[in-house]
Amino acid sequence: MRTKIFPAGVLFAILSAPAAHGETFDYIIAGAGTSGLVLANRLSADPGTRVAVIEPGEDVRNNINVTDPALFTVAYGTSIDWQYSTTPQPGAGNRTLDWHAGKAIGGTSTINGMTYIRGDKAQFDAWEALGNEGWNWDSLYPYYKKAEKFTIPSTAQAAAGATYDPEVHGEEGHVHTGFPFSLVNGSFHEIATETWGALGYPFNEDVNTGNVSGFDAYPSTLDRDLNVRSDAARSYYYAIEDRPNLTLIKGTVKRIVWADSSASGQSNLVAKGVEYVTPGVELVQLTASKEVILSAGALRTPLILESSGVGNPTLLNNLGIETKINLPGVGEYLQEQPNTALVYSGTQDPSGTAPYATFTTAQDLFGDDKPAVKESTLAQIPSWASQVAAASNGAVDAANVEKLFRIQHDLIFEQNVTLGETLTAFSGGFFYSAMWLLLPFSWGSVHLTSVDAIDAPAIDPKYFLVDFDLDVQIGLGRVAQKFFYTEPMADLVGGSVPPTDVLPLNATDQQWTSYISDTVGPNHHALGTASMMSRELGGVVDSKLRVYGTENVRVVDASILPLQFSGHLTATLYAVAERISEMMIKAA
């Protein structure tokens, strides 16, 4: 492979970031990640609009651990991983858990699992009930398609189980999606389909129609013909990096710089720019004539807001930061999914890739007991809300949390959206299942720990704070376990191996609880920490993604997503960023 030659303008921008001191741009974007690069691409399409993107991560276009779809997880623990850790988690044996996030041009899209799954329609329709007029499945759907460049499966891929609905995919977008050429051949797909069917999970021809239930083979964000990951940088940045009105600056945004309120004449705060830290630890200010856009992700955007005096006054006061805007929802409502795995030895070792997912509903999980579970959990919602509010040290209001929980409860038990996901895979003679609760009621937080700790968030997902989450995780574990003991899959399984061998087929709730506590880890799908919903409910941004109390600060990343959903974040982040970019351009 030939070495990529950088356009001179881009190389200059990267190497001379300190020289940008005092420069003025129309838009400053904090973070060249999944969402930020969509905005950079769309906003800079007008040659008269000057856009600066500030990003601490490196260029990874030639990093084999990024480009090769088969090397997922190899980049973990390297220089392109932020290598965060959680606070000690009581629900995980009081362990401190490693948390991976992409530190690169392209953000976490450079190191994620590349899964392209949108979610259930009703979950996005629920956004409107939170005060977000115009945000629903139908309004997002065109932007899913706009972002996507789907590759139709080959004859061999179709024979290996790749199916799709041509009506729901885009063909002219920036993000390549499709199935890998390494899709497993032979009989394994039929065996998996038949086994999940025997357990009551029918085959879903296309998981991206707005109904994810059942068993499916899902597409990935990859360029099939080149066998290369289609991350945000490859999709939205590399082809336009030499635009003279687009500047990429290496640095870490620390805070928003506010204009003098008396001089601005505005009742809301006006951002005049940002302060960022260069690789040489110099503080530099840039000026934005139009807007500052935070796209640093669900774990970092709240830190920038708090550093800027936007957040919970009690927390800010403890950090010695003057409160500019009282928004106690900043950093709260963190919703993350707990991931647990099972491992079994195989009597065969199929070759290839198996992008298989099974989505479980409350009806699947509880069966005839669903009505009773519905009523008992409904009665517990006030106490769950009180638990979450108490754990936030008063940052969130129990009555608001209760309203949100009732919406989520309705999705699960009345609208029968999926509440659990199980992946089925194999490698090196072993079969694996990874499963996770999709819609947790245990909500946590992420916050700044000191004014100088912009790279060290206090991440507290509060796994299993609410007992029902553990009940669902146990139920999903039992379903995944049963898959390996059901024909015809059982014929391929030799037996459970450590750490799974501590779980007999008839394991008790206590055995499952111990196993989950000892092995659970992050699913890396954090969202909600700058939620798009009414300010009264604890929201941080409005339906135009503008931070409450500001004239010209927006947040566009996973932190604005108000509720968890049955998809993987990337597809929806691209759609949201495409939609808000269009809204901004039309309003300009």
XYZ file of C-alpha atoms in Angstrom:
588
model
C 0.000 0.000 0.000
C 1.387 3.418 -0.941
C 1.834 6.021 1.759
C -0.808 8.727 1.719
C 0.577 12.157 0.820
C -1.021 14.899 2.921
C -2.268 17.996 1.072
C -0.018 20.882 2.002
C -2.799 22.924 3.585
C -3.844 20.111 5.902
C -0.275 19.296 6.903
C 0.279 22.955 7.728
C -2.899 23.106 9.821
C -1.944 20.036 11.816
C 1.656 21.024 12.472
C 1.085 24.714 13.184
C -1.890 24.678 15.538
C -0.371 27.287 17.920
C -0.131 29.686 14.984
C -3.930 29.639 14.819
C -4.005 31.846 17.927
C -6.337 34.754 17.360
C -7.827 33.375 14.140
C -11.554 33.667 13.544
C -13.726 30.928 12.068
C -17.430 30.812 11.408
C -17.798 27.464 13.167
C -15.520 25.765 15.672
C -16.137 22.054 16.192
C -14.714 20.379 19.292
C -13.951 16.805 18.235
C -13.251 15.138 14.875
C -15.315 12.082 15.713
C -18.328 10.318 14.262
C -20.609 13.370 14.425
C -18.050 16.164 14.234
C -16.715 15.120 10.848
C -20.207 15.003 9.330
C -20.659 18.617 10.429
C -17.214 19.599 9.187
C -17.948 18.113 5.785
C -21.399 19.629 5.363
C -20.695 23.089 6.781
C -17.463 23.564 4.825
C -19.161 22.622 1.543
C -19.845 26.359 1.214
C -16.452 27.859 0.249
C -17.413 31.044 2.044
C -17.811 29.306 5.408
C -14.688 28.866 7.520
C -14.692 25.775 9.723
C -12.148 24.709 12.329
C -12.114 21.258 13.895
C -10.044 20.708 17.030
C -9.030 17.116 17.728
C -6.344 15.628 20.012
C -6.187 12.267 18.238
C -3.924 11.165 15.430
C -4.438 10.381 11.762
C -5.057 6.631 11.464
C -5.752 6.180 7.775
C -2.738 3.864 7.474
C -3.095 2.155 10.850
C -3.759 -1.507 10.062
C -5.484 -1.961 13.422
C -8.092 0.511 12.201
C -8.391 -0.253 8.517
C -8.553 -4.060 8.729
C -12.107 -5.074 9.775
C -10.756 -8.344 11.187
C -8.644 -6.561 13.816
C -11.449 -5.198 15.992
C -10.239 -4.801 19.633
C -6.528 -4.893 18.656
C -6.387 -1.093 18.916
C -7.632 -1.220 22.513
C -4.957 -0.061 24.921
C -2.935 1.687 22.219
C -2.300 5.381 21.579
C -5.590 5.745 19.707
C -7.638 4.597 22.715
C -8.405 7.072 25.511
C -8.079 4.137 27.937
C -10.565 5.454 30.456
C -11.707 3.568 33.519
C -14.906 3.700 35.540
C -15.285 4.448 39.196
C -15.535 1.247 41.309
C -18.828 -0.470 40.459
C -20.700 -2.210 43.303
C -22.721 -4.129 40.696
C -19.476 -5.485 39.249
C -17.829 -6.704 42.437
C -16.605 -3.192 43.174
C -14.232 -3.490 40.240
C -12.884 -0.531 38.261
C -13.609 -1.333 34.613
C -11.583 -0.414 31.535
C -13.501 1.785 29.104
C -12.378 2.196 25.496
C -13.014 5.242 23.316
C -11.385 6.311 20.086
C -8.689 8.984 20.282
C -8.201 9.568 16.578
C -9.445 11.530 13.616
C -12.691 9.615 13.235
C -13.271 9.141 16.955
C -14.677 5.867 18.218
C -15.760 4.899 14.693
C -12.091 3.963 14.216
C -12.065 1.276 16.924
C -15.686 0.130 17.326
C -17.233 -3.155 16.204
C -18.562 -1.561 12.962
C -22.090 -2.876 13.591
C -24.704 -1.014 11.543
C -28.063 -1.392 13.292
C -30.511 1.487 13.716
C -33.083 0.396 16.305
C -36.831 0.014 16.875
C -39.142 2.706 15.458
C -41.047 3.321 18.674
C -37.853 4.133 20.560
C -37.195 7.141 18.311
C -40.835 8.195 18.271
C -40.555 8.467 22.068
C -38.118 11.357 21.668
C -41.012 13.684 20.827
C -42.669 12.921 24.162
C -39.611 14.452 25.825
C -40.192 17.883 24.265
C -38.324 17.269 21.010
C -40.783 18.326 18.344
C -40.000 16.800 14.976
C -37.599 14.131 16.242
C -38.955 10.665 15.485
C -38.318 7.657 13.288
C -39.918 9.212 10.215
C -37.843 12.397 10.487
C -34.579 10.467 10.991
C -35.229 7.796 8.371
C -34.244 9.906 5.303
C -30.964 10.790 6.988
C -30.123 7.176 7.739
C -30.396 6.631 4.013
C -28.620 9.871 3.119
C -25.539 8.852 5.107
C -25.417 5.277 3.824
C -23.766 3.707 0.776
C -24.975 0.113 0.969
C -23.269 -2.651 -0.990
C -25.661 -5.310 -2.271
C -24.542 -8.792 -1.160
C -22.847 -10.967 -3.735
C -24.297 -14.315 -4.734
C -21.834 -16.057 -2.407
C -22.742 -13.735 0.474
C -26.431 -14.333 -0.089
C -25.771 -18.067 0.022
C -23.970 -17.506 3.352
C -26.992 -15.781 4.872
C -26.730 -12.111 3.867
C -30.247 -10.776 3.270
C -31.572 -7.239 2.942
C -34.549 -5.054 2.041
C -33.471 -2.700 -0.777
C -36.121 -0.133 0.185
C -34.523 0.775 3.508
C -30.904 1.344 2.470
C -29.154 4.330 0.927
C -26.904 3.867 -2.069
C -25.281 7.275 -2.530
C -24.128 8.268 0.949
C -20.688 8.637 2.454
C -20.628 5.661 4.829
C -20.033 2.308 3.183
C -22.125 -0.470 4.712
C -22.448 -4.105 3.780
C -21.366 -7.618 4.608
C -17.724 -8.726 4.711
C -16.397 -11.027 2.020
C -15.247 -13.186 4.915
C -18.867 -13.981 5.799
C -18.847 -17.549 7.043
C -19.803 -20.115 4.443
C -21.010 -23.647 4.907
C -23.871 -24.641 7.172
C -23.279 -22.503 10.268
C -25.769 -19.807 9.298
C -28.480 -22.405 8.744
C -27.632 -24.063 12.060
C -27.787 -20.767 13.938
C -31.027 -19.756 12.195
C -32.662 -23.108 12.938
C -31.530 -23.104 16.568
C -32.717 -19.581 17.296
C -35.950 -20.431 15.467
C -36.445 -23.392 17.778
C -36.131 -20.982 20.702
C -38.843 -18.729 19.265
C -36.710 -16.172 17.424
C -37.644 -16.000 13.731
C -35.162 -14.849 11.121
C -35.267 -11.106 10.456
C -34.470 -10.433 6.799
C -33.263 -6.877 7.439
C -32.575 -5.507 10.897
C -32.640 -1.892 9.675
C -36.332 -1.554 8.821
C -37.208 -0.183 12.260
C -37.958 -3.635 13.672
C -34.933 -5.439 15.050
C -36.666 -8.375 16.765
C -35.580 -11.941 16.056
C -32.325 -13.364 14.704
C -30.410 -11.626 11.924
C -27.173 -11.272 10.036
C -26.383 -7.553 10.245
C -24.343 -5.282 7.950
C -21.211 -3.450 9.043
C -19.654 -0.059 8.340
C -17.058 -1.309 5.873
C -16.101 -1.005 2.240
C -16.594 -4.603 1.217
C -14.655 -4.464 -2.033
C -11.603 -2.839 -0.443
C -12.057 -4.798 2.812
C -11.522 -1.567 4.766
C -13.336 -0.105 7.770
C -15.540 2.811 6.743
C -14.939 5.079 9.726
C -16.042 8.708 9.947
C -12.726 10.066 8.679
C -12.666 7.803 5.627
C -16.337 8.537 5.010
C -16.518 12.285 5.563
C -13.060 13.812 5.886
C -10.205 12.435 3.798
C -11.821 13.297 0.467
C -12.331 16.958 1.419
C -9.404 17.573 3.772
C -7.741 20.019 1.369
C -10.640 22.477 1.312
C -8.985 25.852 1.998
C -11.856 26.859 4.315
C -11.528 23.723 6.503
C -8.806 23.605 9.149
C -7.981 20.645 11.383
C -6.124 21.688 14.517
C -4.400 19.226 16.832
C -5.449 20.010 20.372
C -7.983 19.367 23.126
C -10.829 21.796 23.701
C -10.899 22.717 27.384
C -13.666 25.278 27.661
C -15.947 27.703 25.877
C -14.954 31.365 26.014
C -17.964 33.591 26.635
C -18.557 37.074 25.299
C -19.190 39.891 27.755
C -22.928 39.575 28.434
C -23.389 43.316 28.832
C -21.650 43.964 25.528
C -23.534 41.254 23.631
C -26.954 42.617 24.532
C -28.336 39.057 24.664
C -30.284 37.501 27.501
C -28.594 34.190 26.725
C -24.855 33.657 26.848
C -22.937 34.072 23.605
C -19.845 31.984 22.924
C -17.099 33.976 21.294
C -14.854 30.959 20.880
C -12.998 28.206 22.698
C -9.818 27.646 24.627
C -7.864 24.537 23.737
C -4.692 22.825 24.884
C -2.003 22.192 22.275
C 0.208 19.078 22.287
C 2.840 21.317 23.864
C 0.413 22.143 26.703
C -0.045 25.733 25.555
C -3.472 27.313 26.049
C -4.771 28.885 22.844
C -7.997 30.730 22.111
C -9.887 30.655 18.819
C -12.786 32.896 17.879
C -16.075 31.693 16.395
C -18.158 34.317 14.591
C -21.211 32.053 14.361
C -21.250 28.920 16.541
C -19.315 26.603 18.786
C -20.288 22.948 18.318
C -19.348 20.312 20.882
C -18.866 16.871 19.326
C -16.488 15.388 21.869
C -18.709 12.436 22.783
C -20.887 11.431 25.722
C -17.906 11.149 28.073
C -16.112 14.405 27.167
C -18.713 16.953 26.094
C -20.083 17.257 29.670
C -16.555 18.031 30.883
C -16.202 20.896 28.412
C -19.572 22.283 29.500
C -18.667 22.034 33.175
C -15.275 23.650 32.556
C -17.209 26.482 30.906
C -19.489 27.029 33.913
C -22.463 25.122 32.522
C -23.871 22.439 34.797
C -24.829 21.701 38.377
C -23.961 24.731 40.557
C -23.099 22.532 43.537
C -20.578 20.492 41.569
C -19.160 23.566 39.839
C -18.759 25.385 43.136
C -16.861 22.424 44.583
C -14.506 22.611 41.591
C -14.024 26.357 41.983
C -15.812 27.121 38.702
C -18.215 30.063 38.453
C -21.689 28.965 37.357
C -22.678 30.638 34.117
C -25.753 28.521 33.351
C -27.602 26.355 35.857
C -28.100 23.064 34.004
C -27.926 20.218 36.540
C -28.560 17.629 33.820
C -25.037 18.083 32.426
C -23.207 14.793 32.929
C -26.272 13.068 34.386
C -28.660 10.530 32.806
C -25.688 8.433 31.638
C -27.205 5.263 30.174
C -24.827 2.416 29.433
C -25.444 -1.260 28.703
C -23.744 -4.011 30.758
C -22.033 -6.644 28.609
C -21.627 -10.279 29.675
C -20.101 -13.132 27.647
C -20.354 -16.928 27.551
C -17.690 -19.176 25.995
C -17.954 -22.788 24.779
C -15.528 -25.114 23.074
C -16.477 -26.301 19.616
C -16.361 -29.661 17.890
C -15.883 -27.727 14.650
C -14.067 -24.509 13.815
C -15.956 -22.670 11.058
C -13.927 -20.162 9.088
C -15.075 -16.643 8.331
C -17.086 -13.928 10.045
C -20.489 -14.387 11.694
C -22.226 -11.006 12.171
C -25.206 -12.552 13.984
C -27.451 -10.735 16.453
C -30.565 -11.868 18.294
C -32.927 -9.308 19.800
C -35.226 -10.223 22.674
C -38.527 -8.606 23.706
C -40.236 -8.700 27.092
C -42.653 -11.222 25.623
C -39.730 -13.442 24.603
C -38.115 -13.133 28.014
C -41.070 -13.375 30.368
C -43.663 -15.256 28.291
C -46.894 -15.820 30.192
C -45.456 -13.927 33.158
C -45.177 -10.707 31.171
C -48.427 -9.134 32.512
C -47.393 -9.812 36.106
C -43.868 -8.486 35.509
C -45.353 -5.426 33.845
C -47.524 -4.612 36.859
C -44.867 -5.306 39.465
C -42.246 -3.207 37.704
C -44.697 -0.381 37.081
C -45.324 -0.219 40.817
C -41.579 -0.026 41.468
C -40.849 2.895 39.138
C -41.145 5.573 41.867
C -38.615 3.762 44.040
C -36.288 3.229 41.066
C -36.461 6.930 40.261
C -35.704 7.787 43.867
C -32.666 5.490 43.789
C -31.288 7.195 40.688
C -31.977 10.668 42.081
C -30.359 9.821 45.420
C -27.294 8.402 43.664
C -26.916 11.689 41.774
C -26.524 13.611 45.044
C -29.535 15.724 44.183
C -28.454 16.654 40.657
C -31.575 15.125 39.112
C -35.149 15.256 40.340
C -36.873 11.964 41.173
C -40.152 13.161 39.631
C -38.392 13.832 36.319
C -36.650 10.470 36.352
C -39.994 8.820 37.061
C -41.515 10.426 33.949
C -38.647 9.155 31.833
C -38.843 5.686 33.342
C -42.581 5.486 32.613
C -41.889 6.248 28.959
C -39.253 3.519 28.837
C -41.495 1.082 30.688
C -44.256 1.723 28.155
C -41.847 1.011 25.311
C -40.887 -2.313 26.858
C -44.248 -3.623 28.018
C -46.838 -1.902 25.825
C -45.010 -1.347 22.552
C -42.946 -4.522 22.909
C -39.683 -3.029 21.698
C -36.646 -5.211 22.166
C -34.866 -4.989 25.515
C -31.923 -7.353 25.048
C -29.317 -8.189 22.405
C -27.155 -11.292 22.014
C -24.274 -11.662 19.571
C -23.179 -15.103 18.404
C -19.623 -15.591 17.134
C -16.717 -18.047 16.973
C -12.935 -17.892 16.899
C -10.080 -20.324 17.318
C -12.275 -23.334 17.998
C -14.529 -21.554 20.515
C -18.094 -20.272 20.309
C -19.035 -17.055 22.056
C -22.147 -15.198 23.037
C -22.073 -11.622 24.286
C -25.354 -10.314 25.637
C -26.542 -7.050 27.105
C -29.568 -5.325 28.502
C -30.531 -2.636 25.975
C -32.754 -0.348 28.059
C -31.320 -0.025 31.569
C -33.099 1.702 34.448
C -29.769 2.086 36.252
C -28.621 5.531 35.149
C -25.268 7.008 36.125
C -23.112 10.047 35.440
C -19.859 11.418 34.075
C -18.270 14.535 35.531
C -15.187 16.676 35.685
C -12.969 15.897 38.676
C -10.858 19.068 38.624
C -10.424 22.133 36.451
C -7.259 20.642 34.969
C -8.557 17.088 34.436
C -10.247 17.497 31.055
C -8.850 14.094 29.988
C -9.881 12.204 33.147
C -13.664 11.937 33.417
C -15.250 10.334 36.464
C -17.339 7.693 34.674
C -19.970 6.020 36.856
C -22.509 3.941 34.896
C -23.950 2.530 38.151
C -24.448 -0.940 36.712
C -27.374 -2.811 38.306
C -28.301 0.002 40.673
C -31.873 -1.064 39.876
C -32.485 -4.773 40.504
C -34.682 -5.214 37.429
C -31.655 -4.635 35.199
C -29.927 -7.607 36.788
C -33.081 -9.713 36.353
C -33.093 -8.944 32.636
C -29.356 -9.603 32.299
C -29.785 -12.981 33.980
C -32.701 -13.783 31.705
C -30.663 -12.908 28.621
C -27.815 -15.063 29.906
C -30.114 -18.043 30.279
C -31.437 -17.575 26.743
C -27.894 -17.360 25.347
C -26.876 -20.436 27.326
C -29.893 -22.366 26.122
C -28.889 -21.650 22.530
C -25.743 -23.761 22.978
C -27.729 -26.666 24.426
C -30.414 -26.680 21.708
C -30.262 -28.750 18.528
C -28.799 -28.439 15.982
C -26.316 -26.016 17.621
C -25.704 -28.451 20.488
C -24.009 -30.837 18.055
C -21.222 -28.289 17.498
C -20.572 -27.598 21.175
C -18.013 -29.522 23.176
C -18.675 -27.897 26.549
C -18.370 -24.723 28.553
C -14.939 -23.357 29.365
C -13.672 -20.879 31.990
C -15.130 -18.642 33.118
C -18.421 -20.010 31.777
C -17.890 -23.444 33.353
C -19.176 -22.173 36.708
C -22.671 -21.937 35.208
C -24.524 -25.250 34.909
C -27.585 -25.312 32.686
C -29.801 -25.107 35.788
C -27.721 -22.380 37.487
C -29.495 -20.477 40.246
C -30.101 -16.742 40.274
C -27.301 -16.421 42.805
C -24.859 -18.283 40.559
C -25.792 -16.029 37.665
C -25.502 -12.930 39.836
C -22.006 -13.929 40.941
C -20.949 -14.719 37.390
C -22.262 -11.439 36.009
C -20.702 -9.452 38.852
C -17.327 -11.091 38.198
C -17.337 -10.747 34.406
C -19.521 -7.818 33.319
C -17.901 -4.984 31.396
C -18.877 -1.874 29.437
C -20.674 -2.136 26.122
C -19.309 1.304 25.135
C -22.718 2.656 24.109
C -22.892 5.553 26.578
C -25.381 8.321 25.869
C -27.713 10.861 27.518
C -25.185 13.061 29.343
C -26.346 16.252 27.593
C -29.840 15.073 26.787
C -32.092 16.547 24.151
C -35.320 17.114 26.058
C -37.177 19.856 27.868
C -35.163 21.844 30.353
C -37.793 21.059 32.990
C -37.050 17.347 32.664
C -33.329 17.920 33.109
C -32.483 18.391 29.446
C -29.317 20.173 28.339
C -30.102 20.924 24.690
C -33.297 21.828 22.855
C -34.692 20.241 19.703
C -32.196 22.222 17.611
C -29.419 20.792 19.811
C -28.679 24.252 21.188
C -27.539 24.351 24.816
C -30.191 25.965 26.998
C -29.233 29.457 28.040
C -26.911 30.016 25.055
C -27.356 31.697 21.709
C -24.768 29.833 19.696
C -23.542 26.627 21.365
C -24.735 23.260 20.112
C -23.979 19.691 21.073
C -23.961 17.054 18.339
C -22.831 13.661 19.589
C -24.120 10.689 21.605
C -24.567 12.805 24.720
C -27.762 14.359 23.285
C -29.522 11.026 22.686
C -32.112 10.998 25.494
C -32.967 7.298 25.803
C -31.211 4.057 25.015
C -32.385 2.145 21.957
C -32.015 -1.242 20.321
C -29.294 -0.329 17.897
C -25.618 0.460 17.771
C -24.848 4.162 18.089
C -22.981 4.817 14.840
C -25.931 4.595 12.451
C -28.035 7.012 14.501
C -25.161 9.424 15.141
C -24.609 9.781 11.402
C -28.328 10.360 10.849
C -28.607 12.956 13.637
C -25.514 14.802 12.406
C -26.785 14.809 8.823
C -30.166 16.167 9.939
C -28.813 18.922 12.174
C -26.260 19.940 9.520
C -29.062 20.436 7.048
C -31.097 22.398 9.593
C -28.134 24.681 10.318
C -27.368 25.318 6.658
C -30.993 26.148 5.876
C -31.173 28.522 8.845
C -27.912 30.299 8.016
